[in-house]
Amino acid sequence: MTRKAGIAVLVALLAAFPFAAGEFYVNLASQVFIFAIFAASINLLLGYGGLPSLGHASYLGVAAYASALLTLKAGLANWAAAPLALIGTTLMACFFGLIALRATGLGFLMLTLALSQVLWGTAYRWIALTEGDNGLRGINRPAPFGVSLDDASHFYYFALAVTLLALWLMARFVASPFGAALRGTRDQPRRMAALGHDVWMVRWLTFVYAGFWGAVSGLLFVYYHKYIHPISLSLANSAEGLLAVIAGGSGTLAGPVVGAAIVMILKNYVSAYVERWNMLLGFVFVAIVVFMPEGVVPGLKRLWQRSRSRA
Amino acid sequence: MATELALSVEGIDALYGESHVLHAVSLSLRPGTVLALLGRNGAGKTTCMSTIIGFLRPRAGTIRVFGEKISGLLPEAIARRGVGLVPQGRRVFPTLTVEENLKVAARPAPGGWTLEKVYALFSRLQERRAQHAGSLSGGEQQMLAIARALMGNPRVLLLDEPSEGLAPIIVAEVARTIARLKAEGQSIVLVEQNVKLALKLADDAVILNTGRIAFAGEAEALRRDETLITQQLGVH
């Protein structure tokens, strides 16, 4: 009950935000939303499946490139390019899952990293298609129902709606019997097999689902920036997503969102004042891991419960 | 076949790497009865369970469930053919709730076990349905492990040391539960260190000694032969 009321208040506050804040902050919030979907999709694998992926930028980047190329080079409209980009990227996740899930743990991590490095290298070198280091520019934002998203607050509401839908569907996924089976394969894979579950299949379906949401974040990403560069496919991008999940609290629903906010605020806001913001990001992560190794969301919960039991 | 066995294990050999653990082990479980599998620590009882469920592939021999060959299949395929394992040490999913533990194991069958029926049998689990399984007591976890196996509606239930580490009053509850399942016609293989408990419930018994069959016959024969029990299983 209180949880539902809390979510309602939060959504109301987010809906009112563009009226109270300037354009810079509205744009910052849009970027937090996009990164929150990305981090939440990594959390499906890491937090609920126990599968640490270091190549999730592949799905963000490929969906973004696919959308950009389909509109710029094939001349498709956004409404036609978006589903094609999502389907194509999800099919890629189907295929990558076959390769990466030959292993778990560290092996899985290395395979996801290797696959994403192939894509990153391709984007850099296949200049005829991707324009390499120059990136692709001239991308237009879509205009759903005739409403242009070029306005900062319009885009904000669009991103907010997609993010709420995405987070809700991912929360439903985790809470479903399939989600319980997924958490079971994380805790005790052999036991799940003895109960008749195909552990590999549970992991693969989750991998594909996470890839799909990574692709959704990629579409929003390319609409927001109207530009795509190979750096979006890089190891650094995958690692930032992974760090957001770990910092916020993996295996929790709110953790990736909080982690995404921390990363994006440091990256975009603090970097305006501190030149070496990467160093600051590093310090913040070290502090989080030292003081709240389980992540900010479970860590604050623990402190809150302790202070209440003392009072 | 009128005399078809619920579970038949015929001359299986099993190895961990190079060490030979089971030598030509055979078991026969008649439908609706309890077969006690006894033996000292390290005799190969749990290995035998692991081989039946498919964690370990037998090097020789065949395993059948109601006539259907299951040896060589993957654990998930064996589970789907009706073998339910309650593992040694319970092994519930600690981060899932009680109800989620039951739901992930559900394999509905007409007239079979459902969430309601399982809760009727284990009312304590219903009280704790929203609690994380890791926060349950040992006895409750054992009940949950049994309930979880029942949710899969197994034709053959393998119970690996269900009384291990439990207080006597809980052991008695476990025994009552097993007796009730047997009365309902469930075919059960009961692995136990607690010989008294096992023989009270069993129709037939097998004693394993360092991976070989040392005795196979009616439980009644063992109950009357104190010397054999002492010789094979130590003092009880």
Coordinates of C-alpha atoms in Angstrom, one line a residue:
Chain A
M1 CA 0.0 0.0 0.0
T2 CA 2.6 2.5 1.1
R3 CA 4.8 1.2 -1.7
K4 CA 2.1 2.0 -4.3
A5 CA 1.5 5.4 -2.8
G6 CA 5.2 6.1 -2.9
I7 CA 5.4 5.1 -6.6
A8 CA 2.4 7.3 -7.4
V9 CA 3.9 10.3 -5.6
L10 CA 7.2 9.7 -7.4
V11 CA 5.5 9.6 -10.8
A12 CA 3.6 12.8 -10.0
L13 CA 6.8 14.5 -9.1
L14 CA 8.5 13.3 -12.3
A15 CA 5.5 14.5 -14.3
A16 CA 5.8 18.0 -12.7
F17 CA 9.5 18.2 -13.1
P18 CA 9.7 20.1 -16.4
F19 CA 7.5 22.9 -15.0
A20 CA 10.0 23.5 -12.2
A21 CA 13.3 22.8 -13.8
G22 CA 15.3 24.5 -16.6
E23 CA 16.1 22.8 -19.9
F24 CA 19.5 21.6 -18.8
Y25 CA 18.0 19.6 -16.0
V26 CA 15.2 18.3 -18.1
N27 CA 17.7 17.0 -20.6
L28 CA 19.8 15.5 -17.8
A29 CA 16.7 13.7 -16.5
S30 CA 16.0 12.3 -20.0
Q31 CA 19.5 10.9 -20.1
V32 CA 19.0 9.3 -16.7
F33 CA 15.9 7.6 -18.0
I34 CA 17.6 6.2 -21.0
F35 CA 20.5 5.0 -19.0
A36 CA 18.1 3.5 -16.4
I37 CA 16.5 1.3 -19.0
F38 CA 20.0 0.2 -20.1
A39 CA 21.1 -0.5 -16.6
A40 CA 17.9 -2.3 -15.7
S41 CA 18.3 -4.6 -18.7
I42 CA 21.9 -5.5 -17.5
N43 CA 20.4 -6.1 -14.1
L44 CA 18.2 -8.9 -15.5
L45 CA 21.3 -10.8 -16.4
L46 CA 23.6 -9.8 -13.5
G47 CA 21.2 -9.3 -10.6
Y48 CA 18.6 -12.0 -11.3
G49 CA 20.5 -14.4 -13.5
G50 CA 23.9 -14.2 -11.9
L51 CA 25.4 -13.6 -15.4
P52 CA 27.9 -10.7 -15.5
S53 CA 27.8 -9.3 -19.0
L54 CA 30.6 -6.9 -20.1
G55 CA 29.2 -6.4 -23.6
H56 CA 25.7 -5.0 -23.1
A57 CA 26.6 -1.9 -25.0
S58 CA 26.3 -4.1 -28.1
Y59 CA 22.5 -3.9 -28.0
L60 CA 22.3 -0.2 -27.2
G61 CA 24.8 0.6 -30.0
V62 CA 23.5 -1.8 -32.7
A63 CA 19.9 -0.6 -32.2
A64 CA 21.1 3.0 -32.4
Y65 CA 23.2 2.4 -35.5
A66 CA 20.4 0.3 -37.1
S67 CA 17.9 3.1 -36.6
A68 CA 20.4 5.7 -37.8
L69 CA 21.3 3.8 -40.9
L70 CA 17.8 2.8 -41.8
T71 CA 16.6 6.4 -41.7
L72 CA 19.7 8.1 -43.2
K73 CA 20.8 5.6 -45.8
A74 CA 17.6 3.6 -46.6
G75 CA 15.4 6.6 -46.2
L76 CA 12.9 5.0 -43.9
A77 CA 10.7 6.9 -41.6
N78 CA 11.3 6.6 -37.8
W79 CA 8.1 4.6 -37.3
A80 CA 9.3 2.0 -39.7
A81 CA 12.9 2.0 -38.7
A82 CA 12.3 1.6 -35.0
P83 CA 10.6 -1.8 -35.1
L84 CA 13.1 -3.1 -37.6
A85 CA 16.0 -1.9 -35.4
L86 CA 14.4 -3.6 -32.4
I87 CA 13.7 -6.9 -34.2
G88 CA 17.2 -6.9 -35.8
T89 CA 18.9 -6.3 -32.5
T90 CA 16.9 -8.8 -30.7
L91 CA 17.7 -11.4 -33.3
M92 CA 21.4 -10.5 -32.7
A93 CA 20.8 -11.2 -29.0
C94 CA 19.4 -14.6 -29.9
F95 CA 22.6 -15.4 -31.8
F96 CA 25.0 -13.9 -29.3
G97 CA 23.2 -15.8 -26.5
L98 CA 24.0 -19.1 -28.3
I99 CA 27.7 -18.2 -28.1
A100 CA 28.0 -16.4 -24.8
L101 CA 25.9 -18.9 -22.8
R102 CA 28.3 -21.7 -23.6
A103 CA 29.9 -20.5 -20.4
T104 CA 28.8 -18.8 -17.1
G105 CA 30.7 -16.6 -14.7
L106 CA 34.0 -15.3 -15.9
G107 CA 33.8 -17.2 -19.2
F108 CA 30.5 -15.6 -19.9
L109 CA 32.0 -12.2 -19.1
M110 CA 34.8 -12.7 -21.5
L111 CA 32.6 -13.9 -24.3
T112 CA 30.2 -11.0 -24.0
L113 CA 33.2 -8.7 -24.0
A114 CA 34.7 -10.3 -27.1
L115 CA 31.5 -10.1 -29.0
S116 CA 31.0 -6.5 -28.2
Q117 CA 34.6 -5.7 -29.2
V118 CA 34.0 -7.2 -32.6
L119 CA 31.0 -4.8 -33.1
W120 CA 33.0 -1.8 -31.8
G121 CA 35.9 -2.5 -34.1
T122 CA 33.5 -2.9 -37.0
A123 CA 31.8 0.4 -36.3
Y124 CA 35.2 2.0 -36.2
R125 CA 36.7 0.5 -39.3
W126 CA 33.8 0.0 -41.7
I127 CA 33.9 3.7 -42.6
A128 CA 31.9 3.3 -45.8
L129 CA 28.9 2.3 -43.7
T130 CA 29.4 3.9 -40.3
E131 CA 31.6 6.9 -41.1
G132 CA 33.9 5.5 -38.5
D133 CA 35.2 8.0 -35.9
N134 CA 33.1 10.8 -37.4
G135 CA 30.0 9.1 -36.4
L136 CA 26.6 9.4 -38.0
R137 CA 24.8 12.8 -37.8
G138 CA 21.7 14.3 -39.1
I139 CA 19.3 12.0 -37.4
N140 CA 15.8 13.2 -36.7
R141 CA 13.7 12.6 -33.6
P142 CA 10.4 10.9 -34.3
A143 CA 7.1 12.8 -34.0
P144 CA 4.6 10.4 -32.5
F145 CA 1.0 11.5 -33.3
G146 CA 2.3 14.7 -34.9
V147 CA 4.0 15.9 -31.7
S148 CA 7.6 16.8 -32.4
L149 CA 10.0 15.6 -29.8
D150 CA 12.6 18.2 -30.6
D151 CA 11.4 20.2 -27.6
A152 CA 13.2 19.2 -24.4
S153 CA 10.2 18.7 -22.3
H154 CA 8.3 16.8 -25.0
F155 CA 11.2 14.4 -25.3
Y156 CA 11.3 14.2 -21.5
Y157 CA 7.7 12.9 -21.3
F158 CA 8.3 10.5 -24.2
A159 CA 11.4 9.1 -22.4
L160 CA 9.6 9.0 -19.1
A161 CA 6.7 7.0 -20.6
V162 CA 8.9 4.5 -22.3
T163 CA 11.0 4.2 -19.1
L164 CA 8.0 3.6 -16.9
L165 CA 6.7 1.0 -19.3
A166 CA 10.1 -0.7 -19.6
L167 CA 10.7 -0.8 -15.8
W168 CA 7.2 -2.1 -15.2
L169 CA 7.5 -4.9 -17.8
M170 CA 10.9 -5.9 -16.4
A171 CA 9.5 -5.9 -12.8
R172 CA 6.7 -8.1 -14.0
F173 CA 9.2 -10.4 -15.7
V174 CA 11.2 -10.8 -12.5
A175 CA 8.2 -11.4 -10.3
S176 CA 6.6 -14.0 -12.7
P177 CA 7.1 -17.7 -12.2
F178 CA 9.7 -17.5 -15.0
G179 CA 11.5 -14.8 -12.9
A180 CA 11.4 -17.1 -9.9
A181 CA 12.9 -19.9 -12.1
L182 CA 15.6 -17.4 -13.2
R183 CA 16.6 -16.5 -9.7
G184 CA 16.6 -20.3 -8.9
T185 CA 19.1 -20.9 -11.7
R186 CA 21.2 -18.1 -10.2
D187 CA 21.2 -19.7 -6.7
Q188 CA 21.2 -23.4 -7.5
P189 CA 21.3 -24.4 -11.2
R190 CA 21.6 -28.1 -10.5
R191 CA 18.6 -28.1 -8.3
M192 CA 16.6 -26.3 -11.0
A193 CA 17.6 -29.0 -13.5
A194 CA 16.4 -31.7 -11.0
L195 CA 13.1 -29.9 -10.8
G196 CA 12.7 -30.3 -14.6
H197 CA 13.8 -26.9 -15.7
D198 CA 16.0 -26.4 -18.8
V199 CA 18.6 -24.1 -17.1
W200 CA 20.2 -23.1 -20.4
M201 CA 16.9 -22.2 -21.9
V202 CA 15.9 -20.0 -18.9
R203 CA 19.2 -18.2 -19.2
W204 CA 19.0 -17.8 -23.0
L205 CA 15.4 -16.4 -22.9
T206 CA 16.6 -13.9 -20.3
F207 CA 19.6 -13.0 -22.4
V208 CA 17.3 -12.2 -25.4
Y209 CA 14.9 -10.3 -23.2
A210 CA 17.7 -8.2 -21.7
G211 CA 19.0 -7.6 -25.3
F212 CA 15.6 -6.4 -26.3
W213 CA 15.5 -3.7 -23.6
G214 CA 19.1 -2.8 -24.3
A215 CA 17.9 -2.1 -27.9
V216 CA 15.0 0.0 -26.6
S217 CA 17.5 2.2 -24.6
G218 CA 19.6 2.4 -27.8
L219 CA 16.7 3.8 -29.8
L220 CA 16.0 6.5 -27.1
F221 CA 19.7 7.2 -27.0
V222 CA 20.0 7.9 -30.7
Y223 CA 16.8 10.0 -30.7
Y224 CA 18.1 12.0 -27.8
H225 CA 21.6 12.7 -29.2
K226 CA 20.6 12.7 -32.9
Y227 CA 24.1 11.3 -33.3
I228 CA 25.8 8.0 -32.9
H229 CA 29.5 7.3 -32.5
P230 CA 31.4 4.0 -32.1
I231 CA 32.1 4.9 -28.4
S232 CA 28.5 3.9 -27.7
L233 CA 29.5 0.3 -28.6
S234 CA 32.7 0.5 -26.5
L235 CA 33.8 -1.5 -23.4
A236 CA 33.6 1.8 -21.5
N237 CA 29.9 2.0 -22.1
S238 CA 29.2 -1.6 -21.2
A239 CA 31.3 -1.1 -18.0
E240 CA 29.5 2.1 -17.0
G241 CA 26.2 0.2 -17.3
L242 CA 27.6 -2.6 -15.2
L243 CA 28.9 -0.2 -12.6
A244 CA 25.6 1.6 -12.4
V245 CA 23.9 -1.7 -11.5
I246 CA 26.5 -2.6 -8.9
A247 CA 26.5 0.8 -7.4
G248 CA 22.8 1.1 -7.2
G249 CA 22.3 -2.5 -6.0
S250 CA 22.1 -5.5 -8.3
G251 CA 19.1 -7.8 -8.0
T252 CA 16.9 -5.0 -6.8
L253 CA 14.4 -3.1 -9.0
A254 CA 15.3 0.4 -7.9
G255 CA 19.0 -0.2 -7.8
P256 CA 19.8 0.2 -11.5
V257 CA 17.7 3.4 -11.7
V258 CA 19.6 5.0 -8.7
G259 CA 22.9 3.8 -10.1
A260 CA 22.0 5.3 -13.6
A261 CA 21.2 8.6 -11.9
I262 CA 24.5 8.6 -10.0
V263 CA 26.5 7.9 -13.2
M264 CA 24.6 10.4 -15.4
I265 CA 24.7 13.2 -12.9
L266 CA 28.4 12.7 -12.3
K267 CA 29.1 12.5 -16.0
N268 CA 27.0 15.5 -17.2
Y269 CA 26.6 17.8 -14.2
V270 CA 29.8 17.4 -12.2
S271 CA 31.9 17.3 -15.4
A272 CA 31.0 20.9 -16.0
Y273 CA 32.9 21.9 -12.9
V274 CA 35.5 19.2 -12.5
E275 CA 37.7 18.5 -15.4
R276 CA 38.8 15.0 -14.2
W277 CA 35.2 13.8 -13.6
N278 CA 36.3 10.2 -14.5
M279 CA 38.5 10.2 -11.4
L280 CA 35.6 11.5 -9.3
L281 CA 33.4 8.7 -10.7
G282 CA 36.1 6.3 -9.7
F283 CA 36.2 7.6 -6.2
V284 CA 32.5 7.6 -5.8
F285 CA 32.4 3.9 -6.8
V286 CA 35.2 3.0 -4.4
A287 CA 33.3 4.8 -1.6
I288 CA 30.1 2.9 -2.5
V289 CA 31.8 -0.4 -2.6
V290 CA 33.6 0.2 0.7
F291 CA 30.6 1.5 2.7
M292 CA 27.7 -0.2 0.9
P293 CA 29.1 -3.3 -0.8
E294 CA 25.6 -4.4 -1.7
G295 CA 24.8 -1.1 -3.5
V296 CA 23.2 2.2 -2.5
V297 CA 19.5 1.0 -2.5
P298 CA 20.0 -2.0 -0.2
G299 CA 22.6 -0.1 1.8
L300 CA 20.3 2.9 2.5
K301 CA 17.5 0.5 3.4
R302 CA 19.8 -1.3 5.9
L303 CA 20.8 2.0 7.5
W304 CA 17.2 3.2 7.6
Q305 CA 16.0 0.0 9.3
R306 CA 18.9 0.2 11.8
S307 CA 18.1 3.8 12.7
R308 CA 14.4 2.9 13.1
S309 CA 15.1 -0.1 15.3
R310 CA 17.3 2.1 17.5
A311 CA 14.7 4.8 17.9
Chain B
M1 CA 2.7 -55.7 -17.1
A2 CA 1.0 -56.2 -13.7
T3 CA 4.3 -56.4 -11.8
E4 CA 5.9 -53.4 -13.4
L5 CA 8.3 -51.8 -11.0
A6 CA 8.1 -48.1 -10.1
L7 CA 11.8 -47.8 -10.2
S8 CA 14.3 -50.4 -11.3
V9 CA 18.0 -49.9 -11.1
E10 CA 19.9 -52.7 -12.8
G11 CA 23.6 -53.2 -12.2
I12 CA 24.8 -49.6 -12.3
D13 CA 28.4 -48.5 -12.0
A14 CA 29.2 -44.9 -11.2
L15 CA 32.5 -43.1 -11.0
Y16 CA 33.7 -39.7 -9.8
G17 CA 36.6 -39.1 -12.1
E18 CA 38.7 -42.2 -11.6
S19 CA 37.3 -43.3 -8.3
H20 CA 34.8 -46.1 -8.6
V21 CA 31.9 -45.3 -6.2
L22 CA 29.1 -47.7 -7.2
H23 CA 29.7 -51.3 -8.2
A24 CA 26.8 -53.2 -10.0
V25 CA 24.2 -51.7 -7.7
S26 CA 20.6 -52.8 -8.3
L27 CA 17.4 -51.6 -6.6
S28 CA 13.7 -52.5 -7.2
L29 CA 11.0 -50.3 -6.0
R30 CA 7.4 -51.7 -6.1
P31 CA 4.7 -49.1 -6.8
G32 CA 3.2 -47.6 -3.7
T33 CA 5.9 -48.9 -1.4
V34 CA 8.8 -47.5 0.5
L35 CA 12.3 -48.8 -0.2
A36 CA 14.9 -47.9 2.4
L37 CA 18.4 -47.4 1.2
L38 CA 20.8 -47.8 4.1
G39 CA 24.5 -47.7 4.6
R40 CA 27.3 -46.0 6.5
N41 CA 28.7 -42.7 5.6
G42 CA 30.4 -42.9 2.3
A43 CA 28.7 -46.1 1.3
G44 CA 27.4 -44.5 -1.9
K45 CA 23.8 -43.7 -1.0
T46 CA 23.8 -40.1 -2.2
T47 CA 25.8 -41.1 -5.2
C48 CA 23.1 -43.6 -6.0
M49 CA 20.4 -40.8 -5.8
S50 CA 22.6 -38.5 -8.0
T51 CA 22.9 -41.2 -10.6
I52 CA 19.1 -41.8 -10.7
I53 CA 18.3 -38.1 -11.1
G54 CA 21.0 -37.8 -13.7
F55 CA 23.7 -35.6 -12.1
L56 CA 26.0 -38.5 -12.7
R57 CA 25.9 -40.7 -15.7
P58 CA 26.2 -44.4 -15.0
R59 CA 29.1 -46.1 -16.7
A60 CA 27.1 -49.3 -17.0
G61 CA 23.7 -50.6 -16.2
T62 CA 20.2 -49.2 -16.8
I63 CA 17.6 -47.3 -14.8
R64 CA 13.9 -47.5 -15.6
V65 CA 10.9 -45.6 -14.2
F66 CA 7.7 -47.6 -14.7
G67 CA 9.4 -49.5 -17.5
E68 CA 10.7 -46.3 -19.3
K69 CA 14.5 -46.1 -19.6
I70 CA 15.9 -42.9 -18.0
S71 CA 19.6 -43.6 -17.6
G72 CA 21.7 -41.4 -19.8
L73 CA 19.1 -38.6 -19.9
L74 CA 19.7 -35.1 -18.6
P75 CA 18.4 -34.3 -15.1
E76 CA 15.6 -32.0 -16.4
A77 CA 14.4 -34.8 -18.7
I78 CA 14.5 -37.3 -15.9
A79 CA 12.5 -34.9 -13.7
R80 CA 9.9 -34.5 -16.4
R81 CA 9.5 -38.3 -16.6
G82 CA 8.4 -38.3 -13.0
V83 CA 11.4 -38.6 -10.7
G84 CA 11.3 -36.1 -7.8
L85 CA 14.4 -35.6 -5.5
V86 CA 14.4 -34.1 -2.1
P87 CA 18.1 -33.5 -1.8
Q88 CA 20.3 -34.1 1.2
G89 CA 20.7 -30.8 3.1
R90 CA 17.3 -29.5 1.8
R91 CA 18.7 -27.1 -0.8
V92 CA 15.7 -24.8 -1.0
F93 CA 16.2 -21.6 -2.9
P94 CA 17.1 -19.2 -0.1
T95 CA 16.3 -15.9 -1.9
L96 CA 12.9 -17.1 -3.2
T97 CA 9.8 -16.9 -1.1
V98 CA 8.2 -20.1 0.2
E99 CA 5.5 -19.8 -2.5
E100 CA 7.9 -19.1 -5.3
N101 CA 9.9 -22.2 -4.2
L102 CA 6.7 -24.2 -4.7
K103 CA 5.7 -22.5 -7.9
V104 CA 8.9 -23.0 -9.8
A105 CA 8.6 -26.7 -9.2
A106 CA 4.9 -27.0 -10.2
R107 CA 4.2 -29.6 -12.9
P108 CA 0.4 -30.0 -12.7
A109 CA -1.1 -33.4 -13.2
P110 CA -4.9 -34.3 -13.2
G111 CA -5.9 -35.0 -9.6
G112 CA -2.3 -34.4 -8.5
W113 CA -0.7 -32.0 -6.0
T114 CA -1.5 -28.4 -6.2
L115 CA -0.5 -25.4 -4.1
E116 CA -3.7 -25.7 -2.0
K117 CA -3.2 -29.4 -1.4
V118 CA 0.4 -28.9 -0.4
Y119 CA -0.6 -26.1 2.0
A120 CA -3.2 -28.3 3.5
L121 CA -0.6 -30.9 4.2
F122 CA 2.0 -28.4 5.5
S123 CA 0.0 -25.6 7.2
R124 CA 3.2 -24.1 8.5
L125 CA 4.3 -23.3 5.0
Q126 CA 1.1 -21.5 4.2
E127 CA 1.7 -19.3 7.3
R128 CA 5.1 -18.5 5.9
R129 CA 4.3 -18.3 2.2
A130 CA 5.6 -14.8 1.6
Q131 CA 8.8 -15.3 3.7
H132 CA 12.2 -16.0 2.1
A133 CA 13.0 -19.7 2.3
G134 CA 16.4 -18.9 3.7
S135 CA 14.8 -17.5 6.9
L136 CA 13.0 -20.8 7.7
S137 CA 14.1 -23.2 10.4
G138 CA 15.7 -26.5 9.4
G139 CA 12.5 -28.4 9.9
E140 CA 10.5 -26.0 7.9
Q141 CA 13.1 -26.1 5.1
Q142 CA 12.8 -29.9 5.1
M143 CA 9.0 -29.6 4.8
L144 CA 9.5 -27.1 2.0
A145 CA 11.9 -29.4 0.2
I146 CA 9.4 -32.2 0.4
A147 CA 6.5 -30.0 -0.6
R148 CA 8.6 -28.7 -3.5
A149 CA 9.2 -32.2 -4.8
L150 CA 5.5 -33.0 -4.5
M151 CA 4.6 -30.0 -6.6
G152 CA 6.2 -31.8 -9.5
N153 CA 3.8 -34.7 -9.0
P154 CA 6.6 -37.3 -9.1
R155 CA 5.8 -40.9 -9.8
V156 CA 8.9 -41.8 -7.8
L157 CA 10.0 -39.7 -4.9
L158 CA 13.6 -39.9 -3.8
L159 CA 14.2 -38.7 -0.2
D160 CA 17.8 -38.2 0.7
E161 CA 18.3 -38.2 4.5
P162 CA 15.2 -36.2 5.4
S163 CA 15.8 -36.5 9.1
E164 CA 19.4 -35.3 9.0
G165 CA 20.2 -32.6 11.6
L166 CA 16.6 -32.2 12.8
A167 CA 15.3 -32.3 16.4
P168 CA 13.5 -35.5 17.4
I169 CA 10.1 -33.9 17.4
I170 CA 10.6 -32.7 13.9
V171 CA 11.9 -36.1 12.8
A172 CA 8.7 -37.6 14.1
E173 CA 6.8 -35.1 11.9
V174 CA 8.8 -36.0 8.9
A175 CA 8.1 -39.6 9.6
R176 CA 4.4 -39.0 9.8
T177 CA 4.5 -37.1 6.5
I178 CA 6.3 -39.9 4.7
A179 CA 3.8 -42.5 6.2
R180 CA 0.9 -40.3 4.9
L181 CA 2.4 -40.1 1.4
K182 CA 2.9 -43.8 1.4
A183 CA -0.7 -44.3 2.4
E184 CA -1.7 -42.2 -0.6
G185 CA 0.1 -44.6 -2.9
Q186 CA 3.3 -42.6 -3.5
S187 CA 6.3 -44.8 -4.4
I188 CA 9.3 -43.7 -2.3
V189 CA 13.0 -44.4 -2.0
L190 CA 14.1 -43.3 1.5
V191 CA 17.8 -42.8 2.1
E192 CA 18.6 -42.7 5.8
Q193 CA 21.2 -42.9 8.5
N194 CA 18.4 -43.2 11.0
V195 CA 17.9 -46.9 10.6
K196 CA 15.1 -47.1 13.2
L197 CA 13.1 -44.5 11.3
A198 CA 13.7 -46.0 7.9
L199 CA 12.8 -49.5 8.9
K200 CA 9.6 -48.3 10.6
L201 CA 8.4 -46.9 7.3
A202 CA 10.0 -49.3 4.7
D203 CA 8.5 -52.3 3.0
D204 CA 11.9 -53.3 1.5
A205 CA 15.4 -52.4 2.3
V206 CA 18.8 -52.4 0.6
I207 CA 22.1 -51.9 2.5
L208 CA 25.0 -50.5 0.6
N209 CA 28.6 -51.1 1.8
T210 CA 31.4 -49.2 0.0
G211 CA 29.4 -49.1 -3.2
R212 CA 28.2 -52.7 -3.2
I213 CA 24.9 -54.3 -2.3
A214 CA 25.4 -56.0 1.1
F215 CA 21.8 -56.8 1.7
A216 CA 18.6 -56.6 -0.3
G217 CA 15.3 -58.0 0.9
E218 CA 12.2 -57.3 3.0
A219 CA 12.5 -54.7 5.7
E220 CA 10.9 -57.2 8.0
A221 CA 13.9 -59.5 7.7
L222 CA 16.2 -56.7 8.8
R223 CA 14.0 -55.7 11.6
R224 CA 14.3 -59.2 13.0
D225 CA 18.1 -59.6 12.4
E226 CA 19.8 -57.4 14.9
T227 CA 23.2 -58.9 14.1
L228 CA 23.0 -58.0 10.4
I229 CA 22.1 -54.4 11.3
T230 CA 25.0 -54.1 13.8
Q231 CA 27.4 -55.7 11.4
Q232 CA 26.5 -53.5 8.4
L233 CA 25.5 -50.3 9.9
G234 CA 27.2 -50.1 13.3
V235 CA 25.5 -49.8 16.6
H236 CA 21.9 -48.8 16.7

